[in-house]
CSV table of C-alpha atoms in Angstrom, one decimal:
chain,number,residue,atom,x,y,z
A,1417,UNK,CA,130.3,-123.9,-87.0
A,1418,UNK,CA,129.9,-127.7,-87.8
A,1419,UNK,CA,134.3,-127.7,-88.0
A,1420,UNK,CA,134.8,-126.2,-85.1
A,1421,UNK,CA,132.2,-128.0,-82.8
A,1422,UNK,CA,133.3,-131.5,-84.4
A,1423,UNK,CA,136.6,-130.3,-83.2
A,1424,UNK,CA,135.4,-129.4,-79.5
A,1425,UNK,CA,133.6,-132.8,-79.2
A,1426,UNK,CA,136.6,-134.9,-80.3
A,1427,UNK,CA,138.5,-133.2,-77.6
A,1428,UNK,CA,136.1,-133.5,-74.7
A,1429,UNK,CA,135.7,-136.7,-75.6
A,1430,UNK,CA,139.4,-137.8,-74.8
A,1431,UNK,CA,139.6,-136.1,-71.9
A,1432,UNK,CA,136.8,-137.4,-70.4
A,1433,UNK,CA,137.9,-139.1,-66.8
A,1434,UNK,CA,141.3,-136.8,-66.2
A,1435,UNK,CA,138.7,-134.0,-66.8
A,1436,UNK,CA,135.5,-135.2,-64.7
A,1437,UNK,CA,138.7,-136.0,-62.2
A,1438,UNK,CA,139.6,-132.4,-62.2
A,1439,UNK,CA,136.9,-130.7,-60.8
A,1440,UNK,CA,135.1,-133.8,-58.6
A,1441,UNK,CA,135.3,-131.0,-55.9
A,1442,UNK,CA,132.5,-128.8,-57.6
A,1443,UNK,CA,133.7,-125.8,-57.0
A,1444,UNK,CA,134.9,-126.1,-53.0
A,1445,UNK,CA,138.0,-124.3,-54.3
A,1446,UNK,CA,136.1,-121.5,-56.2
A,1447,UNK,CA,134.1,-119.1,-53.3
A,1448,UNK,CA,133.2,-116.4,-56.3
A,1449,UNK,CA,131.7,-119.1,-58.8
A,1450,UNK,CA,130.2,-120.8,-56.0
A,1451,UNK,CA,128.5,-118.4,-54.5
A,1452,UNK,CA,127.2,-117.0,-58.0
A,1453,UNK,CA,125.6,-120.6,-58.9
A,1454,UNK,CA,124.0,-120.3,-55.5
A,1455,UNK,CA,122.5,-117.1,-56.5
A,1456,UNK,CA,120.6,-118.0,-59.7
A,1457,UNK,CA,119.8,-121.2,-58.4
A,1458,UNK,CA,117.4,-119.0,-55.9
A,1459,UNK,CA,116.8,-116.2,-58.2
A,1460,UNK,CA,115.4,-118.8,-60.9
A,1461,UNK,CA,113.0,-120.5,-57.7
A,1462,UNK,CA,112.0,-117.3,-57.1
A,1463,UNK,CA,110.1,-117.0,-60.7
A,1464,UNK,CA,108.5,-119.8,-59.9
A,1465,UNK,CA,109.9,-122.2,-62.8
A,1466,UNK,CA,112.4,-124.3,-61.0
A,1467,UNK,CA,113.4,-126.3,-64.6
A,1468,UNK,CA,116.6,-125.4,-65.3
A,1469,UNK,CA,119.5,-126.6,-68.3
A,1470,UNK,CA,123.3,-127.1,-67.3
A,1471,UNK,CA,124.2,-126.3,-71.1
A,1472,UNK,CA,127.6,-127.7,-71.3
A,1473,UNK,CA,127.1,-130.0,-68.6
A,1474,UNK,CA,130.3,-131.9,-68.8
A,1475,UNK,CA,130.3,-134.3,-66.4
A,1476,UNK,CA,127.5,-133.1,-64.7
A,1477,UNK,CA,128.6,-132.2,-61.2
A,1478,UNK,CA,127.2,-128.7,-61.5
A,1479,UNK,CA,123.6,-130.2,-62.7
A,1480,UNK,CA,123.6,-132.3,-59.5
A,1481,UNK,CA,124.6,-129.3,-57.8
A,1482,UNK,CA,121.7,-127.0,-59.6
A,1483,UNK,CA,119.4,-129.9,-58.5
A,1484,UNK,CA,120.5,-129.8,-54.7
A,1485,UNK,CA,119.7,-126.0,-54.6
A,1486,UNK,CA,116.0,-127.0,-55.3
A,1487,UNK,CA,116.1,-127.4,-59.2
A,1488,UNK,CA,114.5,-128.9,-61.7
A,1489,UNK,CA,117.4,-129.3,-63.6
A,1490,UNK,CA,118.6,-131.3,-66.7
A,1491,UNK,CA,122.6,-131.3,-68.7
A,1492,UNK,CA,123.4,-130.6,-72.3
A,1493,UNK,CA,126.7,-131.4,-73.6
A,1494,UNK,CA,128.5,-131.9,-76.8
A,1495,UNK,CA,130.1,-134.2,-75.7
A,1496,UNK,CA,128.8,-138.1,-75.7
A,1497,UNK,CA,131.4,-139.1,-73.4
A,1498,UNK,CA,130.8,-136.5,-71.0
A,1499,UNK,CA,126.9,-136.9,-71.7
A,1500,UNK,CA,128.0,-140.9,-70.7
A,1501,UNK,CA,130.1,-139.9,-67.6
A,1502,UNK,CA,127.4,-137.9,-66.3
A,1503,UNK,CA,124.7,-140.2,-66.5
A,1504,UNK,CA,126.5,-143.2,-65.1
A,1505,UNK,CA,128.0,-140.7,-62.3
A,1506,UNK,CA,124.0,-139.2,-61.4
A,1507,UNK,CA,121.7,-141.6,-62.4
A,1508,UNK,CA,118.8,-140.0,-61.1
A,1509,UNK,CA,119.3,-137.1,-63.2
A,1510,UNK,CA,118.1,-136.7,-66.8
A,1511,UNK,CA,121.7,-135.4,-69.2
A,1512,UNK,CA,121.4,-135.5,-73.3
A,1513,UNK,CA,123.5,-134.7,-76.2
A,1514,UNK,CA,122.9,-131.6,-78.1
A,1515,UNK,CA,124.5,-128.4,-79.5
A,1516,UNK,CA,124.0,-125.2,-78.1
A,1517,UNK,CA,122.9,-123.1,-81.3
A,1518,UNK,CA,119.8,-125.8,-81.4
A,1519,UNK,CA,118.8,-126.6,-78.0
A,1520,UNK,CA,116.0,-129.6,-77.7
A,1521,UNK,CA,114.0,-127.2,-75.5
A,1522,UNK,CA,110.6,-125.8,-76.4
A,1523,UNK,CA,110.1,-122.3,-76.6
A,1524,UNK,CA,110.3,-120.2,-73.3
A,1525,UNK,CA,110.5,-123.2,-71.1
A,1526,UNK,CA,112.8,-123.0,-68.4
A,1527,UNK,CA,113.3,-120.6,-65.5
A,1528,UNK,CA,117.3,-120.9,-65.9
A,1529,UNK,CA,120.2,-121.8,-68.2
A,1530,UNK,CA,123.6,-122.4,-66.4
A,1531,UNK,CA,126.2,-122.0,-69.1
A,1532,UNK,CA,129.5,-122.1,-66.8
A,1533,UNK,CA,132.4,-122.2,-69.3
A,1534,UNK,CA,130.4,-123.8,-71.6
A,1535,UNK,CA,130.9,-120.7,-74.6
A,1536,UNK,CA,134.8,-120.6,-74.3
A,1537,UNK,CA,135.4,-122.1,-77.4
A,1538,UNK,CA,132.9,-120.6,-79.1
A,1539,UNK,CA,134.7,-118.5,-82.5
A,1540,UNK,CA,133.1,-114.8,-81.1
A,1541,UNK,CA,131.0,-114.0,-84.8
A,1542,UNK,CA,129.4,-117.6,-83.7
A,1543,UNK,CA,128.8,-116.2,-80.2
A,1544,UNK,CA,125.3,-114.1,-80.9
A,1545,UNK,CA,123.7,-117.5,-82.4
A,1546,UNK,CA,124.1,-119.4,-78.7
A,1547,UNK,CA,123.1,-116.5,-77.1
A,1548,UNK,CA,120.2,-115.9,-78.8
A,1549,UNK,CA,119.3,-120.1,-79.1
A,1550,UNK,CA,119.4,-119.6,-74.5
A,1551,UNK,CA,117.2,-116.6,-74.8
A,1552,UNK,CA,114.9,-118.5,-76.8
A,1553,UNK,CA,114.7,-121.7,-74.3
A,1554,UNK,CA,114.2,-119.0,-71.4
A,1555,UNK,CA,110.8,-117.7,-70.1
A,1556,UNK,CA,109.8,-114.1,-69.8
A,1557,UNK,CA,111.5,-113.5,-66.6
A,1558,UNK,CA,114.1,-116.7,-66.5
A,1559,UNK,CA,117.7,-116.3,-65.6
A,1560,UNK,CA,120.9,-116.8,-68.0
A,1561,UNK,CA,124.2,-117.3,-65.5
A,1562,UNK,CA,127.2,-117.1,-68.2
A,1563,UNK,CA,130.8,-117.8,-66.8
A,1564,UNK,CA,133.6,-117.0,-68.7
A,1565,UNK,CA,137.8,-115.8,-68.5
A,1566,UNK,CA,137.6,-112.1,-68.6
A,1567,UNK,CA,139.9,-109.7,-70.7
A,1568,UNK,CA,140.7,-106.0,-69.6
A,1569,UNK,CA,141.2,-105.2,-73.9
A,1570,UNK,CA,138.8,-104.3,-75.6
A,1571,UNK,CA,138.4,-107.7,-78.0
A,1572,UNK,CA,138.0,-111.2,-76.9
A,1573,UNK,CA,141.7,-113.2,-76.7
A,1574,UNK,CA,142.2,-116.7,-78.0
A,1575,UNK,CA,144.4,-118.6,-76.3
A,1576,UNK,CA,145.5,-122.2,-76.1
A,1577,UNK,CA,143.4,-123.5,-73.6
A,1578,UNK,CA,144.2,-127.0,-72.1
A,1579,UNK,CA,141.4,-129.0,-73.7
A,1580,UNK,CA,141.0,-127.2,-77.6
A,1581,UNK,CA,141.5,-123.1,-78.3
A,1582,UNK,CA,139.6,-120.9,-76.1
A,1583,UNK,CA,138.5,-117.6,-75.9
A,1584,UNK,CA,138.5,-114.6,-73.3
A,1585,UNK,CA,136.1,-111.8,-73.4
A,1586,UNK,CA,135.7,-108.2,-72.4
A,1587,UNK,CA,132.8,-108.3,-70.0
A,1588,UNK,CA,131.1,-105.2,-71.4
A,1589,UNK,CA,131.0,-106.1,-74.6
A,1590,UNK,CA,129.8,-109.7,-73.8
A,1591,UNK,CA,127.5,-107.5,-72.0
A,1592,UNK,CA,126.0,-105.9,-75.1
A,1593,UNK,CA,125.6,-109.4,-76.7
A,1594,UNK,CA,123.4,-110.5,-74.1
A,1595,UNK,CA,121.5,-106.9,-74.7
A,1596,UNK,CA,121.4,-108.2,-78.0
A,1597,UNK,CA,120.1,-111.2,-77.6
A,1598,UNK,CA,116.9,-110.0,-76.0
A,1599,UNK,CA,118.1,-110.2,-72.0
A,1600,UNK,CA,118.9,-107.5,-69.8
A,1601,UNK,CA,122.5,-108.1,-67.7
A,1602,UNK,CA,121.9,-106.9,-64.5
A,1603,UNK,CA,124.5,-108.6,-62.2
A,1604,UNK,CA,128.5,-109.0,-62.7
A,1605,UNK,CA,131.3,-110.8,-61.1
A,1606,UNK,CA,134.8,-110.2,-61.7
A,1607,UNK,CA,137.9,-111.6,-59.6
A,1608,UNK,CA,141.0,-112.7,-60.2
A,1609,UNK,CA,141.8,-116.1,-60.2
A,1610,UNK,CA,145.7,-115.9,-59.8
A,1611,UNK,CA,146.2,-118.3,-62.7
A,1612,UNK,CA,149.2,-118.7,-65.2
A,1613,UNK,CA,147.1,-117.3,-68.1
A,1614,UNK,CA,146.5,-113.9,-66.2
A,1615,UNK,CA,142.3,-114.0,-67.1
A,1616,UNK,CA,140.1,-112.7,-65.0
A,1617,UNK,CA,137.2,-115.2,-64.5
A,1618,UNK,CA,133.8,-114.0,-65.5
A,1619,UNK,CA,130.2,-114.4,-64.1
A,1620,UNK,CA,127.3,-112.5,-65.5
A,1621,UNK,CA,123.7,-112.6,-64.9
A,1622,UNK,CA,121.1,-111.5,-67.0
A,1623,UNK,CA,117.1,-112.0,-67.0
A,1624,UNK,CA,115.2,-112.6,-70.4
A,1625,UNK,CA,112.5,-109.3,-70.9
C-alpha cells in the first residue's frame, strides 16, 4: 500500500493549482453529485452529530461546502500540497494530512464521512481496509457518501486516469464491500456523465449499524 499511495501523493502534489483550478465551480456543473452531497449533509444533521470528514479533501472546496450545509466539518488528504491549497484557500476551516487506512479520528466520532472520488486509486484487494478504517471513524447511525466511476462488468476497470491509474467499480459489488465493512447501503445514484471514458459516475449511501 505504502508504493502505491507514495505514488498518489507525488502526483496530487504536481497538480496542485491546474487541479484546485478545475473544479473552483464545486460542482455547479454536476446536478446528480450535487444534489447527493446535499442529501447526507442533512441526513448526517439529522443524527444529531453534525462533525463530519471530507476524506480526500483535495483542495477543500467540498469541505467548505459540507460546512455551509450546517456541518461540522474537517478535510483529510494525502496530499500536503492539496492539504496547503486548502488551508490557505479556507482559512477558517480546520484540513490535515493523513492516509485513509489510519484516519486520526477517534473511534465512532463523526456523524459523516464524504469520500467523493477520494477511493479511485485505491488497488481494489486494498479497498476493504479504507472501508473498514471509515466505518470505524463513524458513529452508530453516521452516514458514509462514497462517489465513484461506475462499471456495467462485473470487476472493477483500471484505467489511465488523468492525475495517476484509477479504478471503476461495479456498484453492487462495491455494495457488498460496504456490507462488509459493517454499514448497510441503503441509497444509490447512477447517471451518465457523457464523458470520453464511457463510466458511469457513482454515488452510494450507506449508514454504519
Amino acid at each position: 500500500m505504502a508504493d502505491h499511495q507514495n505514488e498518489t501523493r507525488a502526483a496530487y502534489d504536481g497538480v496542485v493549482e491546474r487541479y484546485a483550478s478545475l473544479f473552483a465551480d464545486r460542482l455547479e456543473r454536476q446536478p446528480f453529485a450535487r444534489a447527493m452531497i446535499g442529501t447526507f449533509a442533512e441526513l448526517v444533521r439529522a443524527t444529531g452529530n453534525p462533525r463530519a470528514a471530507d476524506v480526500g479533501c483535495g483542495p477543500g472546496y467540498l469541505t467548505a461546502m459540507l460546512h455551509e450545509l450546517g456541518l461540522d466539518a474537517f478535510g483529510l488528504d494525502l496530499s500536503p500540497g492539496m492539504v496547503d491549497h486548502a488551508r490557505r484557500a479556507h482559512p477558517a476551516l480546520r484540513f490535515q494530512e493523513a492516509r485513509m487506512e489510519s484516519l486520526p479520528v477517534e473511534d465512532g466520532a463523526l456523524g459523516g464521512v464524504l469520500a467523493h472520488y477520494s477511493m479511485i486509486h485505491t488497488p481494489p484487494e486494498e479497498l476493504p481496509e479504507l472501508l473498514a478504517e471509515q466505518a470505524r471513524v463513524l458513529a452508530p447511525g453516521g452516514l458514509l457518501l462514497v462517489s465513484c466511476f461506475g462499471t456495467d462488468g462485473p470487476e472493477p476497470v483500471r484505467f489511465d486516469h488523468k492525475v495517476t491509474p484509477a479504478y471503476s467499480w461495479p456498484v453492487d459489488r462495491l455494495a457488498d464491500l460496504l456490507a462488509d465493512a459493517g454499514l448497510v447501503p441503503f441509497a444509490r445514484l447512477l447517471h451518465d456523465p457523457a464523458s470520453e471514458r464511457g463510466f458511469l459516475d457513482a454515488h452510494l449511501l450507506a449508514r454504519r449499524s
